[in-house]
Amino acid sequence: MNAPQQQIARWLINGSWIALVALLTLYFANQERDQINPNQNVTSTSGDGPAEVILKANNQHHYLANGSINGQPVTFMIDTGASDVAIPAELGQKLGLVPGERGMSTTANGTVEVFKTRISSIQLGNIIIRDIRGSLNPGMASKDDILLGMSFLKHLDFNQKNDVLTLRVKE
């Protein structure tokens, strides 16, 4: 093999390794994303009865799911300990939520100042609830995840069994 052919062969081998590493990186990034939020595509049923959503717990036994606020995609973490739907203030601004009356909220990290807001609609799978009380929290650690609290969950019946949470609109 002459020198130009050897150089081309080296480029092809190196290119193959780079492509393999890129594909493996994409594969494992998707695997990690699915472990953190196994509900990228929420499973919904409705049939003749009320709307129902089935969520799988992640590897930390939390229920995260993709949904929307006012038609804009977001990621929710189900939190029965949160009174309201708690939204990082910066994300709330991007979602067009209007900060209202100032208030205080007790969190796992202590008491924090929040701003009350109203959410026109929240969608999780085929469950849509309108006119929900929320709070904009400037101090939330996660800037992307929204705590889906009891101001939303009170409209639903829920059952948890074997790392599967079933949410159903109350009849």
C-alpha atoms as an extended CHARMM CRD file, in Angstrom:
* protein
*
       171  EXT
         1         1  MET       CA              0.0000000000        0.0000000000        0.0000000000  PROA      1               0.0000000000
         2         2  ASN       CA              1.4570000000        3.3700000000       -0.9960000000  PROA      2               0.0000000000
         3         3  ALA       CA              1.5620000000        6.4430000000        1.2850000000  PROA      3               0.0000000000
         4         4  PRO       CA             -1.6280000000        8.1680000000       -0.0160000000  PROA      4               0.0000000000
         5         5  GLN       CA             -3.5990000000        4.9230000000        0.3700000000  PROA      5               0.0000000000
         6         6  GLN       CA             -2.2730000000        4.4720000000        3.9170000000  PROA      6               0.0000000000
         7         7  GLN       CA             -3.3000000000        8.0380000000        4.7890000000  PROA      7               0.0000000000
         8         8  ILE       CA             -6.8170000000        7.4660000000        3.4070000000  PROA      8               0.0000000000
         9         9  ALA       CA             -7.0670000000        4.1900000000        5.3410000000  PROA      9               0.0000000000
        10        10  ARG       CA             -6.0400000000        5.9750000000        8.5650000000  PROA      10              0.0000000000
        11        11  TRP       CA             -8.6790000000        8.6860000000        7.9760000000  PROA      11              0.0000000000
        12        12  LEU       CA            -11.3380000000        6.0210000000        7.3920000000  PROA      12              0.0000000000
        13        13  ILE       CA            -10.3580000000        4.0940000000       10.5290000000  PROA      13              0.0000000000
        14        14  ASN       CA            -10.2680000000        7.2730000000       12.6520000000  PROA      14              0.0000000000
        15        15  GLY       CA            -13.5900000000        8.4170000000       11.1750000000  PROA      15              0.0000000000
        16        16  SER       CA            -15.1330000000        5.0440000000       11.9930000000  PROA      16              0.0000000000
        17        17  TRP       CA            -13.9710000000        5.2950000000       15.6140000000  PROA      17              0.0000000000
        18        18  ILE       CA            -15.3280000000        8.8430000000       15.9080000000  PROA      18              0.0000000000
        19        19  ALA       CA            -18.6870000000        7.7450000000       14.4710000000  PROA      19              0.0000000000
        20        20  LEU       CA            -18.8170000000        4.7750000000       16.8670000000  PROA      20              0.0000000000
        21        21  VAL       CA            -18.0680000000        6.9830000000       19.8940000000  PROA      21              0.0000000000
        22        22  ALA       CA            -20.7080000000        9.5160000000       18.7730000000  PROA      22              0.0000000000
        23        23  LEU       CA            -23.3610000000        6.7860000000       18.3740000000  PROA      23              0.0000000000
        24        24  LEU       CA            -22.5190000000        5.2480000000       21.7510000000  PROA      24              0.0000000000
        25        25  THR       CA            -22.6950000000        8.6940000000       23.3870000000  PROA      25              0.0000000000
        26        26  LEU       CA            -26.1570000000        9.2970000000       21.9100000000  PROA      26              0.0000000000
        27        27  TYR       CA            -27.3360000000        5.8550000000       22.9470000000  PROA      27              0.0000000000
        28        28  PHE       CA            -26.1930000000        6.1890000000       26.5690000000  PROA      28              0.0000000000
        29        29  ALA       CA            -27.4540000000        9.7820000000       26.8340000000  PROA      29              0.0000000000
        30        30  ASN       CA            -30.9220000000        8.5240000000       25.8230000000  PROA      30              0.0000000000
        31        31  GLN       CA            -30.6490000000        5.6530000000       28.3230000000  PROA      31              0.0000000000
        32        32  GLU       CA            -29.7620000000        8.1130000000       31.1000000000  PROA      32              0.0000000000
        33        33  ARG       CA            -32.6130000000       10.4680000000       30.1240000000  PROA      33              0.0000000000
        34        34  ASP       CA            -35.0740000000        7.5600000000       30.2320000000  PROA      34              0.0000000000
        35        35  GLN       CA            -33.8090000000        6.5080000000       33.6790000000  PROA      35              0.0000000000
        36        36  ILE       CA            -34.3060000000       10.0330000000       35.0460000000  PROA      36              0.0000000000
        37        37  ASN       CA            -37.6960000000       10.4940000000       33.3590000000  PROA      37              0.0000000000
        38        38  PRO       CA            -39.1890000000        7.1930000000       32.1750000000  PROA      38              0.0000000000
        39        39  ASN       CA            -42.3790000000        9.0690000000       31.2220000000  PROA      39              0.0000000000
        40        40  GLN       CA            -41.0870000000       10.9850000000       28.2060000000  PROA      40              0.0000000000
        41        41  ASN       CA            -44.2400000000        9.8680000000       26.3970000000  PROA      41              0.0000000000
        42        42  VAL       CA            -47.0230000000        9.6520000000       28.9540000000  PROA      42              0.0000000000
        43        43  THR       CA            -49.3110000000        6.6090000000       28.7310000000  PROA      43              0.0000000000
        44        44  SER       CA            -52.9700000000        7.6990000000       28.6940000000  PROA      44              0.0000000000
        45        45  THR       CA            -56.3290000000        6.0040000000       28.4560000000  PROA      45              0.0000000000
        46        46  SER       CA            -59.8420000000        7.3620000000       28.4300000000  PROA      46              0.0000000000
        47        47  GLY       CA            -62.2920000000        5.0900000000       26.6490000000  PROA      47              0.0000000000
        48        48  ASP       CA            -65.7710000000        5.5300000000       28.0800000000  PROA      48              0.0000000000
        49        49  GLY       CA            -64.5930000000        6.5250000000       31.5670000000  PROA      49              0.0000000000
        50        50  PRO       CA            -62.5790000000        9.4110000000       32.9510000000  PROA      50              0.0000000000
        51        51  ALA       CA            -59.1610000000       10.3090000000       31.5740000000  PROA      51              0.0000000000
        52        52  GLU       CA            -56.3530000000        8.2800000000       33.1230000000  PROA      52              0.0000000000
        53        53  VAL       CA            -52.5490000000        8.4800000000       33.0860000000  PROA      53              0.0000000000
        54        54  ILE       CA            -50.1010000000        5.7560000000       34.1060000000  PROA      54              0.0000000000
        55        55  LEU       CA            -46.6200000000        6.8150000000       35.2520000000  PROA      55              0.0000000000
        56        56  LYS       CA            -43.5470000000        4.7290000000       36.0090000000  PROA      56              0.0000000000
        57        57  ALA       CA            -41.1920000000        5.6650000000       38.8600000000  PROA      57              0.0000000000
        58        58  ASN       CA            -37.6320000000        6.5750000000       37.9540000000  PROA      58              0.0000000000
        59        59  ASN       CA            -34.5860000000        4.8740000000       39.4770000000  PROA      59              0.0000000000
        60        60  GLN       CA            -34.8610000000        7.1930000000       42.5300000000  PROA      60              0.0000000000
        61        61  HSD       CA            -38.5570000000        6.2390000000       42.9580000000  PROA      61              0.0000000000
        62        62  HSD       CA            -39.8060000000        9.6840000000       41.8870000000  PROA      62              0.0000000000
        63        63  TYR       CA            -42.5330000000       10.2250000000       39.3270000000  PROA      63              0.0000000000
        64        64  LEU       CA            -41.4020000000       12.6030000000       36.5870000000  PROA      64              0.0000000000
        65        65  ALA       CA            -43.4040000000       13.1230000000       33.4320000000  PROA      65              0.0000000000
        66        66  ASN       CA            -43.5050000000       15.3680000000       30.4100000000  PROA      66              0.0000000000
        67        67  GLY       CA            -46.6050000000       17.5150000000       30.0610000000  PROA      67              0.0000000000
        68        68  SER       CA            -47.5270000000       21.1010000000       29.3130000000  PROA      68              0.0000000000
        69        69  ILE       CA            -48.5170000000       24.3610000000       30.9430000000  PROA      69              0.0000000000
        70        70  ASN       CA            -50.6570000000       26.6000000000       28.7740000000  PROA      70              0.0000000000
        71        71  GLY       CA            -49.6740000000       24.4640000000       25.7810000000  PROA      71              0.0000000000
        72        72  GLN       CA            -45.9120000000       24.7840000000       26.3660000000  PROA      72              0.0000000000
        73        73  PRO       CA            -43.8750000000       21.6220000000       27.0810000000  PROA      73              0.0000000000
        74        74  VAL       CA            -42.5360000000       21.1590000000       30.6190000000  PROA      74              0.0000000000
        75        75  THR       CA            -41.3450000000       18.3950000000       32.9410000000  PROA      75              0.0000000000
        76        76  PHE       CA            -43.3560000000       17.7050000000       36.0900000000  PROA      76              0.0000000000
        77        77  MET       CA            -42.3680000000       15.9660000000       39.2960000000  PROA      77              0.0000000000
        78        78  ILE       CA            -45.4060000000       14.6270000000       41.1720000000  PROA      78              0.0000000000
        79        79  ASP       CA            -45.2700000000       16.0560000000       44.7130000000  PROA      79              0.0000000000
        80        80  THR       CA            -48.1630000000       15.3060000000       47.0620000000  PROA      80              0.0000000000
        81        81  GLY       CA            -46.3510000000       17.3360000000       49.7400000000  PROA      81              0.0000000000
        82        82  ALA       CA            -46.6010000000       20.5540000000       47.7340000000  PROA      82              0.0000000000
        83        83  SER       CA            -49.7740000000       22.5830000000       48.2760000000  PROA      83              0.0000000000
        84        84  ASP       CA            -49.5740000000       24.3280000000       44.9150000000  PROA      84              0.0000000000
        85        85  VAL       CA            -48.0140000000       23.7020000000       41.5540000000  PROA      85              0.0000000000
        86        86  ALA       CA            -44.5610000000       25.1560000000       42.2390000000  PROA      86              0.0000000000
        87        87  ILE       CA            -42.7150000000       26.6550000000       39.2920000000  PROA      87              0.0000000000
        88        88  PRO       CA            -39.2120000000       28.1110000000       39.2240000000  PROA      88              0.0000000000
        89        89  ALA       CA            -39.7760000000       31.8770000000       38.7640000000  PROA      89              0.0000000000
        90        90  GLU       CA            -37.4610000000       32.0830000000       35.7450000000  PROA      90              0.0000000000
        91        91  LEU       CA            -39.3320000000       29.2580000000       33.9960000000  PROA      91              0.0000000000
        92        92  GLY       CA            -42.6600000000       30.8530000000       34.9550000000  PROA      92              0.0000000000
        93        93  GLN       CA            -41.5890000000       34.0040000000       33.1440000000  PROA      93              0.0000000000
        94        94  LYS       CA            -40.7550000000       31.9770000000       30.0080000000  PROA      94              0.0000000000
        95        95  LEU       CA            -44.1800000000       30.3150000000       30.2600000000  PROA      95              0.0000000000
        96        96  GLY       CA            -45.8700000000       33.7290000000       30.4020000000  PROA      96              0.0000000000
        97        97  LEU       CA            -47.1770000000       33.2900000000       33.9540000000  PROA      97              0.0000000000
        98        98  VAL       CA            -47.9260000000       36.5400000000       35.7430000000  PROA      98              0.0000000000
        99        99  PRO       CA            -46.5670000000       36.9200000000       39.2840000000  PROA      99              0.0000000000
       100       100  GLY       CA            -49.2800000000       38.0820000000       41.6690000000  PROA      100             0.0000000000
       101       101  GLU       CA            -49.4890000000       38.5780000000       45.3930000000  PROA      101             0.0000000000
       102       102  ARG       CA            -46.3260000000       37.9210000000       47.3740000000  PROA      102             0.0000000000
       103       103  GLY       CA            -46.4820000000       35.1100000000       49.9050000000  PROA      103             0.0000000000
       104       104  MET       CA            -44.3980000000       32.7210000000       51.9530000000  PROA      104             0.0000000000
       105       105  SER       CA            -44.0770000000       28.9940000000       51.4010000000  PROA      105             0.0000000000
       106       106  THR       CA            -42.5830000000       26.3380000000       53.6340000000  PROA      106             0.0000000000
       107       107  THR       CA            -40.3230000000       23.9720000000       51.6950000000  PROA      107             0.0000000000
       108       108  ALA       CA            -37.8570000000       21.2280000000       52.5480000000  PROA      108             0.0000000000
       109       109  ASN       CA            -35.2010000000       23.9570000000       52.5030000000  PROA      109             0.0000000000
       110       110  GLY       CA            -37.0910000000       26.2770000000       54.8660000000  PROA      110             0.0000000000
       111       111  THR       CA            -39.4510000000       29.1910000000       54.3500000000  PROA      111             0.0000000000
       112       112  VAL       CA            -39.1400000000       31.0500000000       51.0440000000  PROA      112             0.0000000000
       113       113  GLU       CA            -40.8250000000       34.0070000000       49.3980000000  PROA      113             0.0000000000
       114       114  VAL       CA            -43.0400000000       33.0980000000       46.4370000000  PROA      114             0.0000000000
       115       115  PHE       CA            -45.4670000000       34.8620000000       44.1270000000  PROA      115             0.0000000000
       116       116  LYS       CA            -48.9470000000       33.4870000000       43.5670000000  PROA      116             0.0000000000
       117       117  THR       CA            -50.0750000000       32.8970000000       39.9940000000  PROA      117             0.0000000000
       118       118  ARG       CA            -52.9300000000       31.3070000000       38.0520000000  PROA      118             0.0000000000
       119       119  ILE       CA            -52.2660000000       28.6810000000       35.3970000000  PROA      119             0.0000000000
       120       120  SER       CA            -54.8080000000       28.5520000000       32.5700000000  PROA      120             0.0000000000
       121       121  SER       CA            -54.2620000000       24.8640000000       31.8260000000  PROA      121             0.0000000000
       122       122  ILE       CA            -52.0800000000       21.9530000000       32.7920000000  PROA      122             0.0000000000
       123       123  GLN       CA            -51.9570000000       18.8630000000       30.6160000000  PROA      123             0.0000000000
       124       124  LEU       CA            -50.5220000000       15.5150000000       31.6350000000  PROA      124             0.0000000000
       125       125  GLY       CA            -51.2030000000       12.9010000000       28.9760000000  PROA      125             0.0000000000
       126       126  ASN       CA            -54.9060000000       13.1870000000       28.2000000000  PROA      126             0.0000000000
       127       127  ILE       CA            -55.7050000000       14.8070000000       31.5640000000  PROA      127             0.0000000000
       128       128  ILE       CA            -56.3450000000       18.5310000000       31.2400000000  PROA      128             0.0000000000
       129       129  ILE       CA            -57.1840000000       20.6600000000       34.2770000000  PROA      129             0.0000000000
       130       130  ARG       CA            -57.9410000000       24.3730000000       33.9160000000  PROA      130             0.0000000000
       131       131  ASP       CA            -57.4950000000       27.4160000000       36.1570000000  PROA      131             0.0000000000
       132       132  ILE       CA            -54.9930000000       26.0000000000       38.6280000000  PROA      132             0.0000000000
       133       133  ARG       CA            -53.4020000000       27.8050000000       41.5650000000  PROA      133             0.0000000000
       134       134  GLY       CA            -49.6250000000       27.9750000000       41.3530000000  PROA      134             0.0000000000
       135       135  SER       CA            -46.6520000000       29.6780000000       42.9080000000  PROA      135             0.0000000000
       136       136  LEU       CA            -43.5570000000       31.1330000000       41.2980000000  PROA      136             0.0000000000
       137       137  ASN       CA            -40.5130000000       30.3600000000       43.4150000000  PROA      137             0.0000000000
       138       138  PRO       CA            -37.3500000000       32.3480000000       42.6830000000  PROA      138             0.0000000000
       139       139  GLY       CA            -35.2490000000       30.0290000000       44.8560000000  PROA      139             0.0000000000
       140       140  MET       CA            -36.0360000000       26.6010000000       43.4010000000  PROA      140             0.0000000000
       141       141  ALA       CA            -32.9050000000       24.5220000000       42.9230000000  PROA      141             0.0000000000
       142       142  SER       CA            -34.1110000000       22.9660000000       39.6770000000  PROA      142             0.0000000000
       143       143  LYS       CA            -34.6960000000       25.5940000000       37.0220000000  PROA      143             0.0000000000
       144       144  ASP       CA            -36.5780000000       23.2000000000       34.7140000000  PROA      144             0.0000000000
       145       145  ASP       CA            -38.7100000000       20.8320000000       36.8220000000  PROA      145             0.0000000000
       146       146  ILE       CA            -42.1300000000       21.8570000000       38.0730000000  PROA      146             0.0000000000
       147       147  LEU       CA            -43.5660000000       20.3720000000       41.2640000000  PROA      147             0.0000000000
       148       148  LEU       CA            -47.0500000000       19.1570000000       40.4290000000  PROA      148             0.0000000000
       149       149  GLY       CA            -48.6820000000       19.7590000000       43.8010000000  PROA      149             0.0000000000
       150       150  MET       CA            -52.0920000000       19.3060000000       45.3540000000  PROA      150             0.0000000000
       151       151  SER       CA            -53.7490000000       22.2930000000       43.6350000000  PROA      151             0.0000000000
       152       152  PHE       CA            -53.6200000000       20.0380000000       40.5400000000  PROA      152             0.0000000000
       153       153  LEU       CA            -53.6910000000       16.5930000000       42.1580000000  PROA      153             0.0000000000
       154       154  LYS       CA            -56.8510000000       17.3060000000       44.2020000000  PROA      154             0.0000000000
       155       155  HSD       CA            -58.8070000000       16.9510000000       40.9380000000  PROA      155             0.0000000000
       156       156  LEU       CA            -57.5700000000       13.3760000000       40.5590000000  PROA      156             0.0000000000
       157       157  ASP       CA            -57.8260000000        9.9980000000       42.2120000000  PROA      157             0.0000000000
       158       158  PHE       CA            -54.4530000000        8.3240000000       42.4000000000  PROA      158             0.0000000000
       159       159  ASN       CA            -53.1570000000        4.8830000000       43.2120000000  PROA      159             0.0000000000
       160       160  GLN       CA            -49.5490000000        3.7390000000       43.5380000000  PROA      160             0.0000000000
       161       161  LYS       CA            -48.4880000000        0.0960000000       43.2850000000  PROA      161             0.0000000000
       162       162  ASN       CA            -45.1280000000       -1.4800000000       42.4350000000  PROA      162             0.0000000000
       163       163  ASP       CA            -43.5110000000        1.7690000000       41.1980000000  PROA      163             0.0000000000
       164       164  VAL       CA            -46.5120000000        2.5470000000       38.9820000000  PROA      164             0.0000000000
       165       165  LEU       CA            -48.7060000000        5.5740000000       39.7100000000  PROA      165             0.0000000000
       166       166  THR       CA            -52.1600000000        5.7400000000       38.1700000000  PROA      166             0.0000000000
       167       167  LEU       CA            -53.8450000000        9.1570000000       38.0190000000  PROA      167             0.0000000000
       168       168  ARG       CA            -57.5380000000        9.3710000000       37.0890000000  PROA      168             0.0000000000
       169       169  VAL       CA            -59.8200000000       12.3960000000       36.8050000000  PROA      169             0.0000000000
       170       170  LYS       CA            -62.4000000000       12.3020000000       39.6050000000  PROA      170             0.0000000000
       171       171  GLU       CA            -65.9110000000       11.5420000000       38.4340000000  PROA      171             0.0000000000
